[in-house]
Amino acid sequence: MLIERIEARWIDAFETALRLCELKEGDSVAILSESQSRRVLIDLAELALARLGCRAFHLVLPSPRPRASVPIRSTGASDALGGQIPVIRALAAVTLVLDCTVEGLLHAPELAGILAGADGRRPRLLMVSNEHPEILERTLPDAALEPVVRHAMQRLRAAQRLTVRSAQGTDLAVDLAGARIGGVWGYCTKPGQVAHWPGGLCLAFPARSSTRGTLVLAPGDVNLTFKRYLRDRIALTIEDDYVTSIDGSGLDVDLMRSYWSAWGDRAAYAVSHVGWGLNPRARWDALAFYDKRDCNGTELRAFAGNFLYSTGANEVAGRHTLGHFDLPLRNCTVTLDGVAVVEEGVVVEGVEENR
Ligand SMILES: [Fe+2]
């Protein structure tokens, strides 16, 4: 069993991550949390910020009532702020928001207002994923990852078409025209920048009517909403962005059908984002070592060479829903305009060397 308490080496880990964010003595930092936040992360953040000489304060909100009768996990869209203007104003005025909310503010409606800043200055935001500190320690941000992710984002931005194939039968095509491209390497240094720890992935939110084909989930692929390795083979038919058929049998298939249908919302079946993992420190097998309460699964979104397919909300396509699946797949070949960036689950090194 993993114990959650202050360990000196975990303060070191927070200090390293925060130094990579280029915080200086005297910088103002808001440690944002809610009543259901993981306490040890808040304490580690405070102690590390004290070492840096930052002026830190805590902003703590009560965790709100659930928005739906269905459990919601790993959406990256915290509703802890509830649109409160005084909270947004306080966060807008700091150098860095250290986001320790359960879900994180990555897709929260208040984020734009916070990043707009105050008095001519804009904050940056680092979301600390709701993981046991041991996971954060293993996936400590590394400056070497930044150029790799930046280069992958440039390639994604320049491409017209992303395709994915696998020996299991995946054969998917995504039109990237009008897509919004994102990428995270685990820290943020510039005003208005957003990052999460663990980081190390690039992704695209495709425009409407962009995605079609077959996505085959195989044993060992992961459903991160359930924090569960799949043991069944599940073939998803995707037509015009939407999963229109779920073929397979077994508990994994039943769970996915059940959760999707519980939303009663067609948008939950649509593509949210597509991308691939680039972080060599993040491990595919990590989920085997932790209880569900110990992890949020961000490590498995970032492990190098995964293809990450996600369903649910996609602002670019004008779809809004709380139903969300993040599905990292192994052993896929991902190509951009016919050139492989991931070959059978391995990041193509030559592509990254040309940065
Ligand atoms: Fe997602």
XYZ file of C-alpha atoms and ligand atoms in Angstrom, residues 74-76 107 203 205 272-273 301 308 310-311 324-326, ligand 1:
16
model
C -10.918 12.408 -16.159
C -12.622 15.025 -18.282
C -10.067 17.724 -17.469
C -11.211 22.449 -20.312
C -3.140 16.025 -30.013
C -9.320 18.393 -31.825
C -13.121 14.528 -29.022
C -9.376 14.413 -29.718
C -2.210 9.210 -21.906
C -4.808 8.249 -27.999
C -10.963 10.152 -27.219
C -14.701 10.563 -27.434
C -15.780 11.250 -22.154
C -13.536 8.278 -22.908
C -9.736 8.514 -23.224
Fe -9.495 13.468 -23.181
